[in-house]
XYZ file of C-alpha atoms in Angstrom:
650
model
C -36.383 -51.462 33.508
C -37.061 -49.715 30.212
C -39.785 -51.400 28.155
C -38.765 -52.303 24.612
C -42.306 -51.524 23.555
C -41.862 -47.951 24.785
C -38.693 -47.620 22.718
C -40.439 -48.986 19.636
C -43.267 -46.471 19.976
C -40.791 -43.577 19.901
C -39.433 -44.592 16.497
C -40.395 -42.558 13.433
C -39.372 -44.924 10.613
C -41.506 -47.055 8.309
C -40.175 -50.545 9.084
C -41.890 -52.091 6.080
C -39.965 -49.828 3.699
C -36.689 -50.470 5.536
C -37.235 -54.241 5.451
C -37.898 -53.973 1.724
C -34.496 -52.345 1.245
C -32.785 -55.022 3.340
C -34.264 -57.987 1.501
C -34.448 -56.465 -1.963
C -38.213 -55.901 -2.052
C -41.110 -55.603 0.366
C -42.554 -58.833 -1.003
C -39.304 -60.712 -0.339
C -39.128 -59.199 3.170
C -42.659 -60.395 3.831
C -41.732 -63.912 2.670
C -38.628 -64.070 4.874
C -40.542 -62.739 7.885
C -43.240 -65.365 7.356
C -40.651 -68.131 6.942
C -38.963 -67.176 10.221
C -42.340 -67.006 11.984
C -43.206 -70.468 10.636
C -39.905 -71.799 11.987
C -41.008 -70.847 15.505
C -43.781 -73.446 15.276
C -41.676 -76.381 14.043
C -39.823 -78.319 16.796
C -37.423 -79.994 14.341
C -35.756 -76.746 13.296
C -35.111 -75.449 16.818
C -31.596 -75.518 18.251
C -31.658 -77.090 21.702
C -30.746 -74.669 24.498
C -28.299 -77.307 25.787
C -26.572 -77.619 22.387
C -23.192 -76.321 23.583
C -23.037 -78.857 26.396
C -23.195 -81.679 23.846
C -20.240 -83.465 22.298
C -19.515 -83.018 18.592
C -21.087 -86.331 17.570
C -24.409 -85.453 19.196
C -24.292 -81.926 17.738
C -23.685 -83.336 14.253
C -26.516 -85.864 14.439
C -28.928 -83.240 15.777
C -28.613 -81.384 12.490
C -30.173 -84.163 10.398
C -33.792 -83.421 11.276
C -33.180 -79.677 11.217
C -31.577 -79.749 7.760
C -34.234 -81.898 6.137
C -37.023 -79.904 7.796
C -35.573 -76.733 6.275
C -35.468 -78.431 2.863
C -39.118 -79.387 3.221
C -39.986 -75.793 4.155
C -38.354 -74.440 0.972
C -39.931 -77.179 -1.167
C -36.498 -78.638 -1.978
C -35.623 -75.580 -4.090
C -31.974 -76.132 -3.249
C -30.705 -74.744 -6.563
C -32.239 -71.329 -5.771
C -29.806 -69.341 -3.615
C -32.541 -66.933 -2.513
C -34.128 -69.814 -0.611
C -31.076 -70.171 1.655
C -31.773 -66.868 3.407
C -34.364 -68.129 5.882
C -32.617 -71.358 6.956
C -29.239 -69.672 7.315
C -30.678 -66.858 9.442
C -32.624 -69.224 11.694
C -30.062 -72.005 12.086
C -27.554 -71.692 14.928
C -24.793 -73.328 12.928
C -23.904 -74.346 9.398
C -26.288 -76.848 7.842
C -25.595 -80.274 6.351
C -24.917 -80.100 2.604
C -24.724 -76.294 2.697
C -21.373 -76.048 0.876
C -22.424 -78.697 -1.631
C -25.665 -76.925 -2.502
C -24.064 -73.466 -2.578
C -21.004 -74.403 -4.660
C -21.220 -77.738 -6.457
C -24.699 -77.259 -7.902
C -23.873 -73.782 -9.328
C -20.544 -75.098 -10.675
C -22.223 -77.878 -12.622
C -24.849 -75.471 -13.952
C -22.226 -72.933 -15.061
C -19.282 -75.126 -16.122
C -21.087 -78.249 -17.311
C -22.247 -79.009 -20.834
C -25.932 -79.576 -21.533
C -25.271 -83.340 -21.495
C -23.512 -83.162 -18.128
C -26.258 -81.032 -16.595
C -28.829 -83.533 -17.837
C -26.803 -86.436 -16.424
C -26.118 -85.010 -12.952
C -28.222 -82.003 -11.951
C -31.417 -83.799 -10.888
C -29.448 -86.297 -8.784
C -27.482 -83.442 -7.217
C -30.568 -81.410 -6.327
C -32.250 -84.423 -4.741
C -29.028 -85.416 -2.916
C -28.738 -88.808 -4.572
C -25.318 -87.615 -5.667
C -24.107 -85.553 -2.715
C -20.900 -83.915 -3.893
C -18.378 -81.851 -1.960
C -16.262 -79.048 -3.446
C -12.784 -80.612 -3.271
C -10.381 -77.794 -4.051
C -8.243 -76.890 -1.010
C -5.241 -79.121 -0.259
C -2.974 -79.536 2.742
C -0.221 -77.595 0.985
C -2.220 -74.993 -0.960
C -5.402 -73.006 -0.363
C -5.717 -69.538 -1.885
C -2.937 -70.310 -4.402
C -5.204 -72.382 -6.620
C -2.848 -72.530 -9.593
C -0.319 -74.430 -7.442
C -2.672 -77.295 -6.511
C -0.878 -80.636 -6.838
C -3.659 -83.189 -7.396
C -3.340 -84.456 -10.981
C -5.826 -85.614 -13.603
C -3.850 -87.315 -16.342
C -5.620 -88.112 -19.611
C -5.258 -91.706 -20.847
C -5.905 -91.675 -24.611
C -6.022 -95.467 -24.790
C -8.970 -95.831 -22.403
C -10.500 -92.331 -22.809
C -10.247 -91.856 -19.040
C -8.674 -89.489 -16.535
C -6.439 -90.872 -13.799
C -6.906 -88.861 -10.598
C -3.917 -89.063 -8.267
C -2.535 -87.542 -5.062
C 1.237 -87.475 -5.711
C 2.353 -85.994 -2.364
C 1.040 -85.512 1.163
C 0.708 -81.782 0.386
C -1.675 -82.720 -2.458
C -4.200 -84.392 -0.139
C -7.531 -82.573 -0.257
C -8.093 -81.065 3.186
C -10.891 -78.870 4.573
C -13.717 -79.333 2.014
C -17.070 -79.140 3.810
C -19.493 -82.102 3.524
C -16.552 -84.363 2.580
C -15.752 -86.005 5.903
C -19.035 -87.884 6.368
C -21.809 -86.847 3.980
C -20.490 -86.756 0.402
C -20.501 -89.716 -1.967
C -19.134 -87.672 -4.878
C -16.564 -84.887 -5.101
C -16.082 -82.048 -7.548
C -12.296 -82.333 -7.654
C -10.012 -79.527 -8.802
C -6.839 -80.964 -10.297
C -4.035 -80.146 -12.728
C -5.028 -81.401 -16.189
C -2.112 -83.276 -17.770
C -2.267 -84.409 -21.414
C 0.767 -85.992 -23.137
C 3.009 -84.612 -20.416
C 1.756 -81.026 -20.802
C 0.036 -79.288 -17.892
C -3.088 -77.336 -18.964
C -3.850 -75.879 -15.545
C -6.525 -76.563 -12.952
C -9.821 -78.047 -14.162
C -12.814 -79.598 -12.366
C -13.817 -83.276 -12.391
C -16.802 -85.157 -10.984
C -15.402 -88.138 -9.061
C -17.381 -90.748 -7.136
C -15.696 -91.380 -3.777
C -18.195 -93.560 -1.885
C -20.663 -96.260 -2.877
C -24.131 -94.709 -3.261
C -25.758 -97.665 -1.442
C -23.304 -98.689 1.287
C -21.566 -95.284 1.606
C -18.227 -97.097 1.901
C -15.146 -95.506 0.261
C -14.400 -96.847 -3.234
C -11.136 -98.506 -4.221
C -8.226 -96.081 -4.297
C -10.024 -93.552 -2.051
C -8.948 -92.523 1.458
C -11.478 -90.184 3.033
C -12.649 -88.978 6.437
C -13.294 -86.080 8.820
C -10.386 -83.810 9.849
C -11.527 -83.300 13.460
C -12.759 -80.455 15.706
C -12.220 -76.818 14.752
C -12.940 -73.304 15.934
C -16.540 -72.981 14.782
C -18.267 -75.169 12.186
C -18.430 -78.014 14.701
C -21.278 -79.681 12.828
C -19.590 -79.241 9.448
C -17.770 -82.417 8.384
C -14.714 -80.815 6.825
C -12.756 -83.721 5.395
C -9.572 -85.146 3.923
C -9.315 -87.037 0.629
C -6.511 -88.892 -1.160
C -6.579 -90.620 -4.562
C -4.472 -93.590 -5.591
C -4.708 -93.539 -9.397
C -8.505 -93.489 -9.496
C -9.929 -93.734 -13.019
C -12.955 -91.751 -14.154
C -14.624 -91.436 -17.589
C -13.564 -88.613 -19.928
C -17.164 -87.382 -19.659
C -16.601 -86.407 -16.010
C -14.486 -83.306 -16.668
C -16.772 -80.241 -16.665
C -16.396 -79.264 -20.282
C -18.470 -76.243 -21.254
C -15.361 -74.080 -21.653
C -12.699 -76.733 -22.317
C -12.654 -79.853 -24.480
C -10.266 -82.710 -25.243
C -10.388 -84.670 -28.473
C -9.925 -88.465 -28.325
C -6.403 -87.859 -29.637
C -5.614 -85.450 -26.768
C -5.999 -82.018 -28.383
C -7.048 -79.453 -25.750
C -9.229 -76.456 -26.688
C -10.124 -73.724 -24.161
C -12.838 -71.086 -24.569
C -13.826 -67.916 -22.699
C -12.202 -66.239 -19.693
C -9.996 -68.520 -17.551
C -11.614 -67.041 -14.422
C -14.825 -68.869 -15.336
C -13.304 -71.933 -13.661
C -13.764 -70.044 -10.374
C -17.471 -69.581 -11.067
C -18.711 -71.573 -8.106
C -16.333 -69.734 -5.777
C -17.818 -66.499 -7.084
C -21.304 -67.800 -6.324
C -20.190 -68.769 -2.794
C -18.749 -65.297 -2.322
C -22.100 -63.914 -3.426
C -23.663 -66.012 -0.644
C -21.102 -64.675 1.850
C -21.978 -61.154 0.682
C -25.760 -61.385 0.844
C -26.841 -64.005 3.395
C -24.103 -64.338 5.994
C -24.012 -60.593 6.894
C -27.492 -61.109 8.351
C -25.636 -62.784 11.242
C -24.414 -59.320 12.219
C -28.065 -58.303 12.451
C -28.548 -61.138 14.954
C -25.621 -59.849 17.034
C -26.900 -56.274 16.982
C -30.513 -57.234 17.705
C -29.364 -59.057 20.833
C -26.942 -56.335 21.952
C -29.272 -53.405 21.317
C -32.288 -54.986 22.995
C -30.121 -55.837 25.985
C -28.659 -52.319 26.030
C -32.128 -50.782 26.270
C -33.245 -53.147 29.056
C -30.007 -53.422 31.060
C -29.752 -50.691 33.704
C -26.548 -49.762 35.529
C -25.646 -46.766 37.730
C -27.931 -43.879 38.637
C -28.258 -40.508 36.956
C -28.418 -37.122 38.704
C -32.057 -37.856 39.613
C -31.144 -41.096 41.365
C -32.706 -43.251 38.610
C -30.770 -46.108 37.003
C -29.806 -45.508 33.386
C -30.285 -47.956 30.559
C -26.748 -48.630 29.353
C -27.634 -47.400 25.851
C -27.817 -43.898 27.387
C -24.055 -43.881 27.882
C -22.070 -42.485 24.970
C -19.503 -45.272 25.287
C -22.225 -47.893 24.637
C -23.504 -45.910 21.661
C -19.910 -45.676 20.409
C -19.624 -49.478 20.529
C -22.895 -50.323 18.816
C -24.299 -47.558 16.617
C -21.398 -47.388 14.120
C -21.750 -51.164 13.780
C -25.442 -50.689 13.006
C -24.556 -48.137 10.321
C -21.944 -50.488 8.875
C -24.471 -53.342 8.889
C -26.807 -51.358 6.642
C -23.902 -50.364 4.388
C -22.840 -54.013 4.070
C -26.311 -55.407 3.440
C -27.431 -52.745 0.968
C -24.165 -52.817 -0.998
C -24.330 -56.622 -0.919
C -27.689 -56.436 -2.671
C -26.173 -54.259 -5.401
C -23.205 -56.608 -5.802
C -25.534 -59.594 -6.007
C -27.327 -58.069 -8.990
C -23.990 -57.435 -10.691
C -22.974 -61.074 -10.163
C -26.256 -62.247 -11.674
C -25.769 -59.916 -14.645
C -22.236 -61.205 -15.156
C -23.272 -64.834 -15.242
C -26.229 -64.114 -17.497
C -23.783 -62.505 -19.941
C -21.295 -65.355 -19.561
C -24.000 -67.786 -20.645
C -24.257 -65.728 -23.841
C -20.487 -65.849 -24.374
C -19.864 -62.286 -23.109
C -17.005 -62.227 -20.572
C -16.589 -58.430 -20.467
C -17.768 -58.129 -16.832
C -15.676 -61.001 -15.420
C -12.646 -59.043 -14.193
C -14.689 -56.307 -12.544
C -17.092 -58.823 -10.986
C -14.299 -61.079 -9.722
C -12.349 -58.149 -8.237
C -15.391 -56.596 -6.576
C -16.393 -59.936 -5.046
C -12.862 -60.404 -3.699
C -12.942 -57.059 -1.911
C -16.480 -57.276 -0.585
C -15.958 -60.853 0.638
C -12.911 -59.756 2.633
C -14.542 -56.638 4.058
C -17.929 -58.159 4.876
C -16.717 -61.359 6.547
C -14.330 -59.392 8.761
C -17.189 -57.063 9.695
C -19.497 -59.912 10.757
C -16.899 -61.399 13.109
C -15.808 -58.011 14.471
C -19.451 -57.050 15.017
C -20.137 -60.237 16.995
C -17.133 -59.614 19.229
C -18.025 -55.981 19.984
C -21.650 -56.924 20.621
C -20.451 -59.590 23.060
C -18.218 -57.054 24.830
C -21.088 -54.554 24.989
C -23.186 -57.049 26.957
C -20.743 -57.355 29.837
C -20.596 -60.635 31.732
C -23.787 -62.016 30.203
C -22.260 -61.664 26.742
C -19.778 -64.427 27.550
C -22.500 -67.008 28.134
C -23.579 -69.159 25.191
C -27.107 -68.457 26.350
C -26.621 -64.870 25.170
C -26.381 -66.207 21.611
C -23.264 -64.121 20.872
C -20.254 -66.469 21.318
C -21.668 -68.927 18.795
C -21.978 -66.206 16.137
C -18.315 -65.325 16.569
C -17.251 -68.975 16.464
C -19.450 -70.012 13.556
C -18.520 -67.074 11.335
C -14.791 -66.807 12.082
C -13.990 -69.466 9.431
C -15.561 -67.256 6.751
C -12.624 -64.853 7.062
C -10.389 -67.591 5.664
C -12.535 -69.931 3.576
C -13.298 -69.255 -0.094
C -10.297 -66.941 -0.281
C -8.175 -65.723 2.626
C -9.072 -62.102 3.207
C -5.651 -60.525 2.727
C -5.270 -62.373 -0.586
C -8.722 -61.165 -1.589
C -7.786 -57.545 -0.928
C -4.569 -57.949 -2.931
C -6.548 -59.228 -5.918
C -8.815 -56.189 -5.781
C -5.797 -53.892 -5.368
C -4.206 -55.332 -8.524
C -7.377 -54.441 -10.442
C -7.427 -50.918 -8.957
C -3.855 -50.302 -10.124
C -4.834 -51.412 -13.621
C -7.782 -49.004 -13.520
C -5.446 -46.198 -12.496
C -3.391 -46.866 -15.629
C -6.513 -47.142 -17.788
C -7.810 -43.813 -16.474
C -4.951 -41.950 -18.163
C -5.711 -43.023 -21.740
C -9.050 -44.893 -21.887
C -11.375 -43.689 -19.084
C -14.355 -44.842 -21.162
C -13.297 -48.465 -20.504
C -13.643 -48.139 -16.733
C -16.584 -50.199 -15.337
C -19.520 -48.394 -13.762
C -18.785 -49.786 -10.279
C -15.364 -48.089 -10.388
C -16.459 -44.842 -12.046
C -14.489 -42.592 -9.658
C -11.390 -43.601 -11.666
C -12.795 -41.574 -14.556
C -12.216 -38.417 -12.455
C -8.773 -39.040 -10.968
C -7.357 -35.543 -11.562
C -10.502 -33.828 -10.342
C -10.523 -35.925 -7.155
C -6.812 -35.332 -6.493
C -7.408 -31.577 -6.535
C -10.272 -31.669 -3.977
C -9.742 -29.845 -0.648
C -12.031 -29.586 2.380
C -11.359 -26.855 4.966
C -14.839 -26.875 6.508
C -16.498 -30.243 7.078
C -20.119 -30.800 6.125
C -21.928 -34.100 5.735
C -22.407 -33.253 2.051
C -18.610 -33.621 1.691
C -18.403 -37.194 2.980
C -18.575 -38.826 -0.453
C -15.917 -36.506 -1.889
C -13.653 -37.208 1.086
C -14.049 -40.970 0.672
C -13.278 -40.662 -3.037
C -10.232 -38.566 -2.230
C -8.962 -41.089 0.298
C -9.244 -43.955 -2.218
C -7.577 -42.131 -5.117
C -4.741 -40.728 -3.003
C -4.044 -44.159 -1.489
C -3.976 -46.028 -4.797
C -2.001 -43.241 -6.515
C 0.610 -43.260 -3.760
C 0.800 -47.051 -4.008
C 1.347 -46.864 -7.768
C 4.059 -44.230 -7.364
C 5.797 -46.282 -4.680
C 5.747 -49.311 -6.962
C 7.384 -47.378 -9.806
C 10.049 -45.957 -7.473
C 10.976 -49.423 -6.194
C 11.174 -50.809 -9.743
C 13.328 -47.893 -10.862
C 15.519 -48.616 -7.842
C 16.326 -52.055 -9.211
C 13.697 -54.451 -7.808
C 11.659 -56.609 -10.178
C 7.868 -56.024 -10.158
C 7.053 -59.310 -8.393
C 9.512 -58.596 -5.580
C 8.032 -55.126 -5.148
C 4.518 -56.562 -5.004
C 5.400 -59.324 -2.544
C 7.772 -57.526 -0.189
C 7.265 -53.749 -0.432
C 3.615 -52.918 -1.125
C 1.504 -55.342 0.923
C 0.139 -52.946 3.525
C -0.422 -50.152 0.987
C -2.290 -52.505 -1.336
C -4.445 -53.829 1.495
C -5.292 -50.336 2.718
C -6.171 -49.094 -0.781
C -8.462 -52.044 -1.491
C -10.258 -51.911 1.851
C -10.794 -48.161 1.571
C -12.285 -48.629 -1.898
C -14.827 -51.108 -0.494
C -15.784 -48.648 2.251
C -16.346 -46.015 -0.449
C -18.344 -48.523 -2.530
C -20.531 -49.381 0.472
C -21.253 -45.692 1.047
C -22.262 -45.112 -2.590
C -24.567 -48.152 -2.651
C -26.148 -47.140 0.672
C -26.667 -43.569 -0.580
C -28.230 -44.688 -3.859
C -30.531 -47.157 -2.090
C -31.942 -44.419 0.159
C -33.281 -42.732 -2.979
C -35.832 -45.564 -3.235
C -37.447 -44.554 0.075
C -40.699 -42.593 -0.197
C -41.382 -42.129 3.538
C -39.735 -38.794 4.358
C -38.824 -39.422 8.002
C -37.408 -42.839 7.134
C -35.267 -41.142 4.500
C -34.008 -38.678 7.122
C -33.130 -41.428 9.603
C -31.367 -43.563 7.004
C -29.429 -40.511 5.787
C -28.251 -39.904 9.355
C -27.218 -43.547 9.564
C -25.381 -43.233 6.237
C -23.549 -40.149 7.489
C -22.557 -41.944 10.687
C -21.082 -44.740 8.587
C -19.176 -42.292 6.397
C -17.812 -40.189 9.263
C -16.768 -43.338 11.145
C -14.732 -44.549 8.160
C -13.094 -41.149 7.691
C -12.137 -40.885 11.372
C -10.766 -44.421 11.461
C -8.196 -43.671 8.765
C -7.650 -39.964 8.017
C -3.893 -40.277 7.378
C -4.029 -40.111 3.558
C -6.272 -37.042 3.743
C -3.976 -35.293 6.222
C -0.759 -36.234 4.392
C -2.092 -34.814 1.142
C -3.557 -31.720 2.849
C -7.093 -32.565 1.745
C -8.259 -31.789 5.296
C -6.882 -29.875 8.263
C -6.825 -30.677 11.960
C -9.824 -28.371 12.291
C -11.698 -30.470 9.712
C -11.011 -33.600 11.758
C -12.339 -31.892 14.890
C -15.514 -30.958 13.006
C -15.898 -34.588 11.947
C -15.602 -35.736 15.556
C -18.250 -33.231 16.650
C -20.597 -34.477 13.918
C -19.887 -38.093 14.896
C -20.941 -37.446 18.498
C -24.049 -35.589 17.342
C -25.076 -38.468 15.080
C -24.801 -40.961 17.951
C -27.377 -38.946 19.870
C -29.673 -38.562 16.862
C -29.653 -42.252 15.900
C -30.016 -43.741 19.402
C -33.869 -43.458 19.570
C -34.197 -45.171 16.167
C -31.617 -47.937 16.598
C -33.976 -50.606 17.926
C -36.536 -50.192 15.144
C -33.791 -50.096 12.527
C -32.274 -53.410 13.605
C -35.701 -54.985 14.114
C -36.425 -54.254 10.449
C -34.433 -57.446 9.783
C -37.555 -59.316 11.021
C -35.607 -61.786 13.184
C -37.526 -64.322 15.283
C -36.575 -65.223 18.859
C -35.883 -68.855 17.978
C -33.349 -67.799 15.382
C -31.637 -65.457 17.837
C -31.060 -68.330 20.317
C -30.711 -65.846 23.157
C -31.925 -65.208 26.680
C -30.825 -61.568 26.860
C -32.114 -60.228 23.548
C -35.611 -61.594 23.116
C -38.440 -59.442 21.758
C -40.320 -59.110 25.067
C -37.273 -57.653 26.848
C -36.988 -60.036 29.819
C -33.258 -60.883 29.924
C -33.021 -61.935 33.553
C -36.060 -64.209 33.598
C -34.906 -66.209 30.559
C -31.264 -66.339 31.654
C -32.138 -67.759 35.064
C -34.698 -70.175 33.603
C -32.248 -71.599 31.036
C -29.476 -71.921 33.635
C -31.779 -73.792 36.006
C -33.924 -75.843 33.637
C -32.059 -76.197 30.320
C -28.527 -76.873 31.555
C -27.892 -80.640 31.543
C -24.878 -80.232 33.834
C -27.309 -79.576 36.678
C -28.907 -82.987 36.128
C -25.678 -84.911 36.766
C -24.708 -86.195 40.231
C -21.110 -85.087 40.821
C -20.962 -86.104 44.493
C -18.538 -89.007 43.972
C -16.126 -86.883 41.978
C -16.307 -84.060 44.515
C -15.677 -86.475 47.420
C -12.638 -87.898 45.628
C -11.259 -84.386 45.249
C -11.846 -83.712 48.941
C -9.889 -86.840 49.854
C -6.847 -85.743 47.885
C -3.919 -84.864 50.150
C -0.756 -83.041 49.126
C 2.485 -84.952 49.490
C 4.949 -82.971 51.601
C-alpha cells in the first residue's frame, strides 16, 4: 500500500501560502487550522460514529451539546460570519440556530433602525430571542413578491395584524422554526388602507419565552423528515390575526406615519439583504464541504490498490487516468470556487458598507453576482460529493466513508435561499441589460463584468491553434457569443409577435441558463488567475497555474458548442485542448494530495474511515463496523426464528 507520507514528500508546493489563499490570509488559515485541531480534543463536538443508526429525535438532541460547545469555542461571536467557518467545517450536519444566526441577525442589523437594533440585537445574539427567518410559504418560495401572508396596519391601535389567509400562505420550511424559535422574522405583504405596499419584514413573537408554548393565534411545529438536514427543525407556521406593535416592522428603509402614510427609501432589493448574506455564507463556507469530499477520495485513491501493472505490482487507483479524470478536475473547480468566493465576499462587504452610507450603486451587480455564484457553487458541492463517492467504489456507499452524508446534507442548498434555475435567470437578466449598456454607455459597466466593455473585440476573436494562454479569451468568447445569441433570439421572437414576458418564460429558458452559468465559470477563472498573482513561491505558482489551466480546459471541453457554431475554434483546436487536458492530469496528480490538504481539515471533521490522515482505510473501516455499529449489539435471534417459521401458503 502506498504511504500517504511518501506522496506528501514528493509535493513541491508551499502549503502555508496555499492555505493563506484559501482562507483569505495566512493568519486566518492558522486560526482555522488551530480551531479544527482544538475540536479534536473536545468530546462534545464529535459526531458519534453510530450517528446514522440513530432515529431523528436522538440525532436532533445530540446536537445540543455540540452546538453550545461550538459557541463557547468562538466566544459567542455569533454575529461575526467569519467565526462560522470552523464549526461548519467540523460539524457533520447543520447546527442548531444556524439559519437564525446567519440570516435573522444580519437582517436586523441591516434593515433595523438604531432603536430596533438596540431593542433586539443583544437578545438575539445571546439567544434569548431565538428568531427564525419566516419567508417561504407552502404556495410560494422563490417568487417572493407573491407571498400571501398579510400584515395589515390598524391606525386605531397603531398595530399590525399578521394573518395567514389561505393554506398556501402558511409558512413552511423555515429552519429553526419547528422546535427552537420563540420569535420569527416574518415576511408579509404590507397592507395600509387597502393598498398593498409589497413584502416587508416583521418581528413576531410566536412562543412564550419562559414556557416555550405557542402564543394565542399561532400554529407552529416541525414539518417532518427530509432528504438531508435531519437535525434541522424546518417548520410550519400559521397566524390567526396576531397583533404586533407598529415598532416591530423593520423600518430603516420604510416608515409609516400614525395616519398611514408610507414612505420608502433606497433600493427595493435591500429587503433581501439577509438572503444576500446567507448566499455569501453559501459561497464562502459551504464549498469547504467539497474539500472534505476530495480529501477523503484522494487519500483513499492513493492508498487503495487494485489490479497489477506490467511488473506484477498492484497500482494505486489514482494511477489510472479514469480516476484522475473523476477527481482532478473537481479539485481544480474547488480552488476556482473557493478563491472566487473570497473575491465575491469582499464585494458583498463593500456593497453593504456603501448601503449603510446611502449608496445603492452596487446593489444590482452584487445581487446578480450572488445569484449566479450561489447556483453554480451549491451545484458543484453536491456534484463533487457524488463523484467522490463513486470514485471510492463500494466503500464510498458506506456512511463510514463520510461521503453519503455530505451529499445528503448539502443537497438542500441547491434549492434553499433561491432555487438554482431561478438564480441563473436573475443573473441572465442582468447580463442582457449589460449587453444593451455596452452599446452606448460602456463606462457604466461594473468592474466584475468588465468583459462587456469589449463586446465587439471579443466577438471577433478566433483561435486556430490552442495554447493555455488563450483559455481566458476563449471563455470570454463563449460568454459573449452565448448572451449575444440569446439577445438576438429574444428580439426575433418579439418581432414575430410574442410579448417579452412570453418569450422569457417559454422560449429562452435554456439559453438564459447556459449564458449565466458560463459567465460564472469565466468569473471563477478570472478570480483564480488574479489570486495566483499573490503567490511568491515560484513552484507553488507553477502548480496553481497548471490547476487553473485544468479548470479552464475542462470548462471549454464541457461546452464547446458556442465556440464551434461561431467558428471561434476548429475541430483541430478541440483536439489540442483534449491533448492538453490529458497532459495536465498527469502533471497535477503528484501534487493533488498536498493541494487538498492545504484546507487543513482534521480527521474528526472528516468523519471517515477511508480518508484519514494516516492512510489506514481498512483498519478503521473494520474497527468501526465491529465496534461502533450498534446493530451488532442487538439480539435478533427471536426475529430470525420467527422468519424461519414462516411457511408459504400453497
